[in-house]
Short mmCIF file of C-alpha atoms in Angstrom, two decimals:
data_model
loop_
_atom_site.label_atom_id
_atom_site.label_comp_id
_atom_site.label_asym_id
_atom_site.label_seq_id
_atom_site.Cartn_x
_atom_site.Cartn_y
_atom_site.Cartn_z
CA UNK A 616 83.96 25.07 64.32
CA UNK A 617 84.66 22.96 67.33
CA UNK A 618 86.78 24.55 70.24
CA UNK A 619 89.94 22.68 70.22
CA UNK A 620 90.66 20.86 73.80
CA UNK A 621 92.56 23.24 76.34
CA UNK A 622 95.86 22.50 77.25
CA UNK A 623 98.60 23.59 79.82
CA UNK A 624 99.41 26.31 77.88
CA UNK A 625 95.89 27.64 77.74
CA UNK A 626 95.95 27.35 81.40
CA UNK A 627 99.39 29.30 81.55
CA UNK A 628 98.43 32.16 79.32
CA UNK A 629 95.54 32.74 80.83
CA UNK A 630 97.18 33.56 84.37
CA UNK A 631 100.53 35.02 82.81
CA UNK A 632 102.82 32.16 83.82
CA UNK A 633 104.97 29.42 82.40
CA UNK A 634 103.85 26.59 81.18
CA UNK A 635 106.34 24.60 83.24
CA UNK A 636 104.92 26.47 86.76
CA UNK A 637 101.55 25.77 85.47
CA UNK A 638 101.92 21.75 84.68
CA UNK A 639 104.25 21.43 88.20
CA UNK A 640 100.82 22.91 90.03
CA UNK A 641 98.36 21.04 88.55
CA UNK A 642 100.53 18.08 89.28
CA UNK A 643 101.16 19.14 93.92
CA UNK A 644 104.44 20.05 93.30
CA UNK A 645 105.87 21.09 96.94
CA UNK A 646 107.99 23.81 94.90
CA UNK A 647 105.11 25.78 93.89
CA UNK A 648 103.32 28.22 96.63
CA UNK A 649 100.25 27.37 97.57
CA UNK A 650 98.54 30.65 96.20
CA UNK A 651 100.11 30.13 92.67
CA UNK A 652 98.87 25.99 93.14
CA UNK A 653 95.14 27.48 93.78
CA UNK A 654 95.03 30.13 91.05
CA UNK A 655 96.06 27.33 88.58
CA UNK A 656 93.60 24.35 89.55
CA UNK A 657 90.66 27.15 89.96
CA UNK A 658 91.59 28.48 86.18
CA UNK A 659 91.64 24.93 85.23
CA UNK A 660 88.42 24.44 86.54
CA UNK A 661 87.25 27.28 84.72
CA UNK A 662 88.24 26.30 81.44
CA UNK A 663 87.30 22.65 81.93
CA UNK A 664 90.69 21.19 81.50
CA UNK A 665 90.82 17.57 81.56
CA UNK A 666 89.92 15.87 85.13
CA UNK A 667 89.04 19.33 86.43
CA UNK A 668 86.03 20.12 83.95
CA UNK A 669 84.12 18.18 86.13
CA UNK A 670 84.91 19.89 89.61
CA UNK A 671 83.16 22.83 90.97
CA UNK A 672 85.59 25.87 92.16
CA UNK A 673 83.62 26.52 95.50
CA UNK A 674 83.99 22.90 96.40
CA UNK A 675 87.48 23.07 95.67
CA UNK A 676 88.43 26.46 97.91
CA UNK A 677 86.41 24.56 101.10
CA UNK A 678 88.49 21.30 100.20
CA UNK A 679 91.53 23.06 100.18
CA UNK A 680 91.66 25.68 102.76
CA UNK A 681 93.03 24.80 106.15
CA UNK A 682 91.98 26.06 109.19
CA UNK A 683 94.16 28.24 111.73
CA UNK A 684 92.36 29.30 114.73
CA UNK A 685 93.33 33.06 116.61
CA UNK A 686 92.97 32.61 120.35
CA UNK A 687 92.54 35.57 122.10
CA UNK A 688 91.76 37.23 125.65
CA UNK A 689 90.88 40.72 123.92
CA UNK A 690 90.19 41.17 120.52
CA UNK A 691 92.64 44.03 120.00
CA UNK A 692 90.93 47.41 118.66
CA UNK A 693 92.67 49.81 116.44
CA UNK A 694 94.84 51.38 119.06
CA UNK A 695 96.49 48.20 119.48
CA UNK A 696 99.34 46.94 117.75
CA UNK A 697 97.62 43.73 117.57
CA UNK A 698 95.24 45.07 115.38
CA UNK A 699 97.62 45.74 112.20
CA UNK A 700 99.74 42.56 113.39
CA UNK A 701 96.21 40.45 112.75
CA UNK A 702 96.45 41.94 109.42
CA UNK A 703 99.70 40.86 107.73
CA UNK A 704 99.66 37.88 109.67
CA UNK A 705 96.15 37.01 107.50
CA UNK A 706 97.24 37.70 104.91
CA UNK A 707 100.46 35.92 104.75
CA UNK A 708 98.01 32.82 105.82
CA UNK A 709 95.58 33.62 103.58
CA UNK A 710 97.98 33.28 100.89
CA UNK A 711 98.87 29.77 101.51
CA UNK A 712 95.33 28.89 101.31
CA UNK A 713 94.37 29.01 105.04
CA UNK A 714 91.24 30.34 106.72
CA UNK A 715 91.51 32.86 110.31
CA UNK A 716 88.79 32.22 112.49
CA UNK A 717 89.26 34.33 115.91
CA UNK A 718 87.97 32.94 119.25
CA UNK A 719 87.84 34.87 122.40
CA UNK A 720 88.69 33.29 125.53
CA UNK A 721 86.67 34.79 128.30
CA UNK A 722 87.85 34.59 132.16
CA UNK A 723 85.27 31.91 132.89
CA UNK A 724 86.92 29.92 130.52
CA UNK A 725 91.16 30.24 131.98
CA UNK A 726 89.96 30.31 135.45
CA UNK A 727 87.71 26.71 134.54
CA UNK A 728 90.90 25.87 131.71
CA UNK A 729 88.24 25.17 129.31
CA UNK A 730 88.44 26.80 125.25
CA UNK A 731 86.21 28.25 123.93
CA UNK A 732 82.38 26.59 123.03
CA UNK A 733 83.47 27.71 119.09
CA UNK A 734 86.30 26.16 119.38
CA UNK A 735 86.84 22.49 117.38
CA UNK A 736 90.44 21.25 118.17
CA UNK A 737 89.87 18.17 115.10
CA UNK A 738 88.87 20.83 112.60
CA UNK A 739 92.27 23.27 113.03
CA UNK A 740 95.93 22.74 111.33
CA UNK A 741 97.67 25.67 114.13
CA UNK A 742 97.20 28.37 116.68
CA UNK A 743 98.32 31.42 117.44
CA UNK A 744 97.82 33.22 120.44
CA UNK A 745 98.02 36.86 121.27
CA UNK A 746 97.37 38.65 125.23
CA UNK A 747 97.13 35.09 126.58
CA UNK A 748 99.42 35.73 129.81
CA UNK A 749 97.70 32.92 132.30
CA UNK A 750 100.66 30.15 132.26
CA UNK A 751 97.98 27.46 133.06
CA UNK A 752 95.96 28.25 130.03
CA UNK A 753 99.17 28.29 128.11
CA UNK A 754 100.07 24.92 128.84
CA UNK A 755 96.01 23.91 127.91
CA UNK A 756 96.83 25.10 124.73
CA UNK A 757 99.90 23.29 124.17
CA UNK A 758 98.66 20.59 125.35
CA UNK A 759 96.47 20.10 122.67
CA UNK A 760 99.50 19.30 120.39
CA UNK A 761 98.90 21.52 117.56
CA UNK A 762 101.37 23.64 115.99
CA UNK A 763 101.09 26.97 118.08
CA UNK A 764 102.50 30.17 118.35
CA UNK A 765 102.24 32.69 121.01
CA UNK A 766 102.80 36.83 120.15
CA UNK A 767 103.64 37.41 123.35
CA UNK A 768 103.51 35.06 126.43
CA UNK A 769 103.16 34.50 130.27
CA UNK A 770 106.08 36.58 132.06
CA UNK A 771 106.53 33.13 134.01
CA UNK A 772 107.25 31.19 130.67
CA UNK A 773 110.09 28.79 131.19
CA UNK A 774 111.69 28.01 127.59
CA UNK A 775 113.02 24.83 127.27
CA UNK A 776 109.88 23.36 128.96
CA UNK A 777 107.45 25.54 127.07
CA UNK A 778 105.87 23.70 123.68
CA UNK A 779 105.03 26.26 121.49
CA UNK A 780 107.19 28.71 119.24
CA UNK A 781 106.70 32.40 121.05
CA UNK A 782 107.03 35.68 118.73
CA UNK A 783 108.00 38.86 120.52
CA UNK A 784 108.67 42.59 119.69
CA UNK A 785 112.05 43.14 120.93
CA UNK A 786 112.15 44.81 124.78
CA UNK A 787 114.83 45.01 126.64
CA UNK A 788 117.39 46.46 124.54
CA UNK A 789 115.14 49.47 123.21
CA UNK A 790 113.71 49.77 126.61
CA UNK A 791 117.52 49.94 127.75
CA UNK A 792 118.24 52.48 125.21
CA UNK A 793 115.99 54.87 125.90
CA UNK A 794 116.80 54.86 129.61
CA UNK A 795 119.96 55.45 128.87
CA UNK A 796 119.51 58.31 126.42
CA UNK A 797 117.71 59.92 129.50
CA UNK A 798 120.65 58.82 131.80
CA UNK A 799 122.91 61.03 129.13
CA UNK A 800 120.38 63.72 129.01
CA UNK A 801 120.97 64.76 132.84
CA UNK A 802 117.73 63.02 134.90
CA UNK A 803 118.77 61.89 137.65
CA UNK A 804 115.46 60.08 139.72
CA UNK A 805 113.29 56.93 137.56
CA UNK A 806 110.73 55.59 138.70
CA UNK A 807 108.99 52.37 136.47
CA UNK A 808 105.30 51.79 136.38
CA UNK A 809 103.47 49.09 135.15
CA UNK A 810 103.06 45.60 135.84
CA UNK A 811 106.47 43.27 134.94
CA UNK A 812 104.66 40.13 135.81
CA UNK A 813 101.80 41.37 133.48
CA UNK A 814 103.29 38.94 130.54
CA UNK A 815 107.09 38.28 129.25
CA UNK A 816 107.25 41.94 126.60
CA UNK A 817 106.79 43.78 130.57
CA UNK A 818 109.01 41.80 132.37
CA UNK A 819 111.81 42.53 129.02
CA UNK A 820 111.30 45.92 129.33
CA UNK A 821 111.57 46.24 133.11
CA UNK A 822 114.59 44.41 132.63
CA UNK A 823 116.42 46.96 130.09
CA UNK A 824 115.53 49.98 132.09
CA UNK A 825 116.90 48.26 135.36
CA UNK A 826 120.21 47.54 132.94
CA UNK A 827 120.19 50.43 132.13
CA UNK A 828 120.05 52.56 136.32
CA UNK A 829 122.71 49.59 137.09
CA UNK A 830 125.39 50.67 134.74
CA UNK A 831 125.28 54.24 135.45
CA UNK A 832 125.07 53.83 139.23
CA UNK A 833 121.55 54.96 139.61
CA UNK A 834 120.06 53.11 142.53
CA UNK A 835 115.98 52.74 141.62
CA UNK A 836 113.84 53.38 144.67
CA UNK A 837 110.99 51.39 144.43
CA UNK A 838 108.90 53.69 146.61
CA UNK A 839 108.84 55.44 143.49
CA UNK A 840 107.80 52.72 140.96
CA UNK A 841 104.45 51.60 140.62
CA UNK A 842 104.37 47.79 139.96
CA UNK A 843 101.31 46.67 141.14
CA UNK A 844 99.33 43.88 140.06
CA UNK A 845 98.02 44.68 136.61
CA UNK A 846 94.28 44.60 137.01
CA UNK A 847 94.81 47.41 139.74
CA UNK A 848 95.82 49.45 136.81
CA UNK A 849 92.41 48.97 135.09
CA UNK A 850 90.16 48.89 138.41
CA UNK A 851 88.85 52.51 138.61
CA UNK A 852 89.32 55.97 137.13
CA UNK A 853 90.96 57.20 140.41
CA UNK A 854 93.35 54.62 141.37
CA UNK A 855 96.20 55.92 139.36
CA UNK A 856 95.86 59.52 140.33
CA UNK A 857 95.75 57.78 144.25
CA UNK A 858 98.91 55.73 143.68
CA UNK A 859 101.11 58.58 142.34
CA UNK A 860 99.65 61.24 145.05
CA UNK A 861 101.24 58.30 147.80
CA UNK A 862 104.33 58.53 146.38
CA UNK A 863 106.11 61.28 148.89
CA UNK A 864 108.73 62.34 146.29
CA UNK A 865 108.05 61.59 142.71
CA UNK A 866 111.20 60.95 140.04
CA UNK A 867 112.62 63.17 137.41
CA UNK A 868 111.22 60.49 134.92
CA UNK A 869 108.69 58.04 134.76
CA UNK A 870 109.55 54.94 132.36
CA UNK A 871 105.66 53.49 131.29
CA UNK A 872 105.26 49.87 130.48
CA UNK A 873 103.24 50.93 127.59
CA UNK A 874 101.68 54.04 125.88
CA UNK A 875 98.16 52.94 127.28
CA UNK A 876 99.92 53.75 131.05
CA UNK A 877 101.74 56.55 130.00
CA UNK A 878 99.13 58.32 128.81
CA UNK A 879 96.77 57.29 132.31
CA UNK A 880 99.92 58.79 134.16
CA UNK A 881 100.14 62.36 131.82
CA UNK A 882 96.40 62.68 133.06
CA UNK A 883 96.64 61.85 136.47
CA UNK A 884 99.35 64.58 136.81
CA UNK A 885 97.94 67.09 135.13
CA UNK A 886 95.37 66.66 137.39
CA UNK A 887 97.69 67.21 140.34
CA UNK A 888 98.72 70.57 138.77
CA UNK A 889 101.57 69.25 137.08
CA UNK A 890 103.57 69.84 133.43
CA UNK A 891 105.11 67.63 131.77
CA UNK A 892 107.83 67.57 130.62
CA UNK A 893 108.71 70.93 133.20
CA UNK A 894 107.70 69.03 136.19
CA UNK A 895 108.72 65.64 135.12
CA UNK A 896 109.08 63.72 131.70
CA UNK A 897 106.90 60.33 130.88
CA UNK A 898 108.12 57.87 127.85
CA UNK A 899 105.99 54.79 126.89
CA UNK A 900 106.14 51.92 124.14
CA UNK A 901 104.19 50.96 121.53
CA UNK A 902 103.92 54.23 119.65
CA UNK A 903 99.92 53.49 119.86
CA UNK A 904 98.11 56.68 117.90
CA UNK A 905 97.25 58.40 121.82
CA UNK A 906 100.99 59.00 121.03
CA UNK A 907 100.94 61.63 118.62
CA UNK A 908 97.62 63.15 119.86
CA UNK A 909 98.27 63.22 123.53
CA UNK A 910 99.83 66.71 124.57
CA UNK A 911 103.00 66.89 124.82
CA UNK A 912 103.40 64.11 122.62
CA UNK A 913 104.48 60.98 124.20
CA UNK A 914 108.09 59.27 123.72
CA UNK A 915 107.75 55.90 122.96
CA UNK A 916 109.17 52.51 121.14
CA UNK A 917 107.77 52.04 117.80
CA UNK A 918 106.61 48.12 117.23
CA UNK A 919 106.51 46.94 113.47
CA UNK A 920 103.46 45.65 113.98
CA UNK A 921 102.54 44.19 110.46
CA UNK A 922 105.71 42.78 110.04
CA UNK A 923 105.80 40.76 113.11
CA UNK A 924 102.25 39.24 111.83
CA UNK A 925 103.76 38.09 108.71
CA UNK A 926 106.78 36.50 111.11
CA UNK A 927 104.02 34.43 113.30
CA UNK A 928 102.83 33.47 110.12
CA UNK A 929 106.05 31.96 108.69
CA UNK A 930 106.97 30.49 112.05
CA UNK A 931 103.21 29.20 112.56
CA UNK A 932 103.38 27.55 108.68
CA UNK A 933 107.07 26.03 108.93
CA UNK A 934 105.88 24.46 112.12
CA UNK A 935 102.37 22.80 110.49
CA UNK A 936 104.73 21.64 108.18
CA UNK A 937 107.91 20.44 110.23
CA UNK A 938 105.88 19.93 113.93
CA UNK A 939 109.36 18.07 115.20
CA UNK A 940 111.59 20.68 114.74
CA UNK A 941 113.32 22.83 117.82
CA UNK A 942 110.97 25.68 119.54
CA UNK A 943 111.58 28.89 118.46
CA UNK A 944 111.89 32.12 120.24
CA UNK A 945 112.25 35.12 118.03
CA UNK A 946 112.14 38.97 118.70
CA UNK A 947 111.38 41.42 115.89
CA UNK A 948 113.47 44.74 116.41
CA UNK A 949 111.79 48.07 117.75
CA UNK A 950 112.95 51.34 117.23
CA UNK A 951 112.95 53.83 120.15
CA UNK A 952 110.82 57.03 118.84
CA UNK A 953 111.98 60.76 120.65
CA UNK A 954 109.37 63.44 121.20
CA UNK A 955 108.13 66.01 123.41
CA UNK A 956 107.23 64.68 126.05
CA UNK A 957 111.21 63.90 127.07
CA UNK A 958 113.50 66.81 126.15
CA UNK A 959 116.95 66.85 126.45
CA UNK A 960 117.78 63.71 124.97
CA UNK A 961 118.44 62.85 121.05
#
């Protein structure tokens, strides 16, 4: 007995769904997500229904997948919040039917403002950009006038001239708290070190914990902060053992730009005889794992790092789909995380 011919319903069965969502995906209607719209026209293909018997499912995927290109300076490695932030932000792409291709952007390439050699601007629907701090290369990107967002940006950023949506954790206020919750707890001496030109998330969190010594008085001696230009911080295992040891009287507390210092700094002491928290107390941000294995274990601001890559990926999506609309700049909250390494304070 002849098979009888397949119909919507078929098609709806077979995936668990109404006939109605079925018919309105097989038919592009906006209303139905992209993922559902896929699943539908791939089980049509598979059961040979009507104008799809005749399509093949592989050459359907490559038709229908768009292309969203990661640009990068540092492919972030599991330590970095980056790494899980890649993560949901692929698959909240993935999902709409688009394809992640990462390209790293090498120093030769900012200093000459040249992308990438794997890098086809005709053959990608948006961008997204993550530890890209140069401001020149920024406006490269831009430039290109694809949708873009940037996790993260140049400290030197100017807004309403800058076009590209920008994505950050939030800084300043958990930054602020946590300076002050040490203000409350009795310290009396800060010092800041790290970089707050390094890219806009620094310069935020320098911000809060300068807030923070203003309102209670404190007056921050900057013989006592070490701000110096960020590759200095990376140039040899010495150097930050050699910057603290020329500071003549060290703080009570030393606010890190991230864990990544923090941790360099807890080493460099120790080395220099000294205990933390006894001899002086260390916080960072980022709650990077070093955190919790790094003795004592290290205060820090806890980034929620997966959902912010599901964020770029909304913001990154409405824009391929509404390029004209306003720029957007959007902070994801952080949530200050208390631990050994700063007693005293709750």
């Amino acid at each position: 007995m002849a098979k009888e011919k397949v119909t919507i319903q078929d098609i709806a069965d077979a995936l668990g769904i109404s006939r109605n969502t079925a018919s309105k995906a097989l038919n592009g209607s906006e209303s139905i997500p992209a993922e559902t719209r896929n699943k539908v026209i791939r089980k049509a293909i598979e059961l040979k229904y009507k104008q799809f018997a005749f399509m093949d499912s592989d050459s359907f995927l490559s038709k229908s997948s768009g292309n969203i290109a990661l640009l990068t300076e540092n492919l972030p490695n599991t330590s970095h919040f980056g790494s899980t932030l890649i993560s949901g932000l692929e698959k909240r792409i993935s999902a709409e039917g688009y394809n992640l291709s990462i390209h790293i952007v090498r120093d030769i390439e900012q200093k000459s403002l040249s992308l990438p050699n794997n890098f086809d601007a005709s053959n990608v629907d948006g961008i997204i950009c993550i530890e890209l701090f140069d401001l020149e290369y920024s406006k490269l990107i831009t430039g290109l006038g694809i949708p873009t967002i940037f996790i993260d940006c140049s400290a030197y950023v100017c807004y309403p001239e800058f076009q590209a949506d920008v994505l950050l954790m939030e800084n300043d206020h958990s930054t602020y708290q946590l300076t002050r919750k040490l203000i409350d707890g009795g310290y009396k001496s800060f010092g800041f070190i790290g970089d707050y030109n390094h890219c806009r998330s620094f310069n935020e969190r320098w911000a809060g914990f300068n807030r923070a010594l203003t309102e209670a008085g404190i007056v921050l001696d900057l013989s006592q902060c070490i701000v110096d230009d960020d590759r200095l911080f990376f140039s040899e295992p010495e150097w930050m053992g050699a910057r603290l040891a020329a500071i003549r009287e060290l703080p009570s507390v030393f606010v890190c730009a991230n864990d990544y210092i923090a941790v360099s700094v807890m080493k460099a002491l120790r080395n220099r005889n000294l205990s933390i928290p006894q001899d002086i107390v260390i916080c960072g941000f980022d709650n990077s794992p070093e955190s919790v294995i790094v003795e004592p274990h290290l205060t820090t601001v806890h980034i929620f790092s997966n959902e912010m890559g599901v964020k770029a990926a909304e913001m990154l999506l409405s824009r391929i789909k509404d390029p004209n609309q306003p720029y957007q700049v959007s902070h994801i909250y952080t949530k200050p995380v208390i631990r050994e390494s700063t007693p005293n304070i709750r």
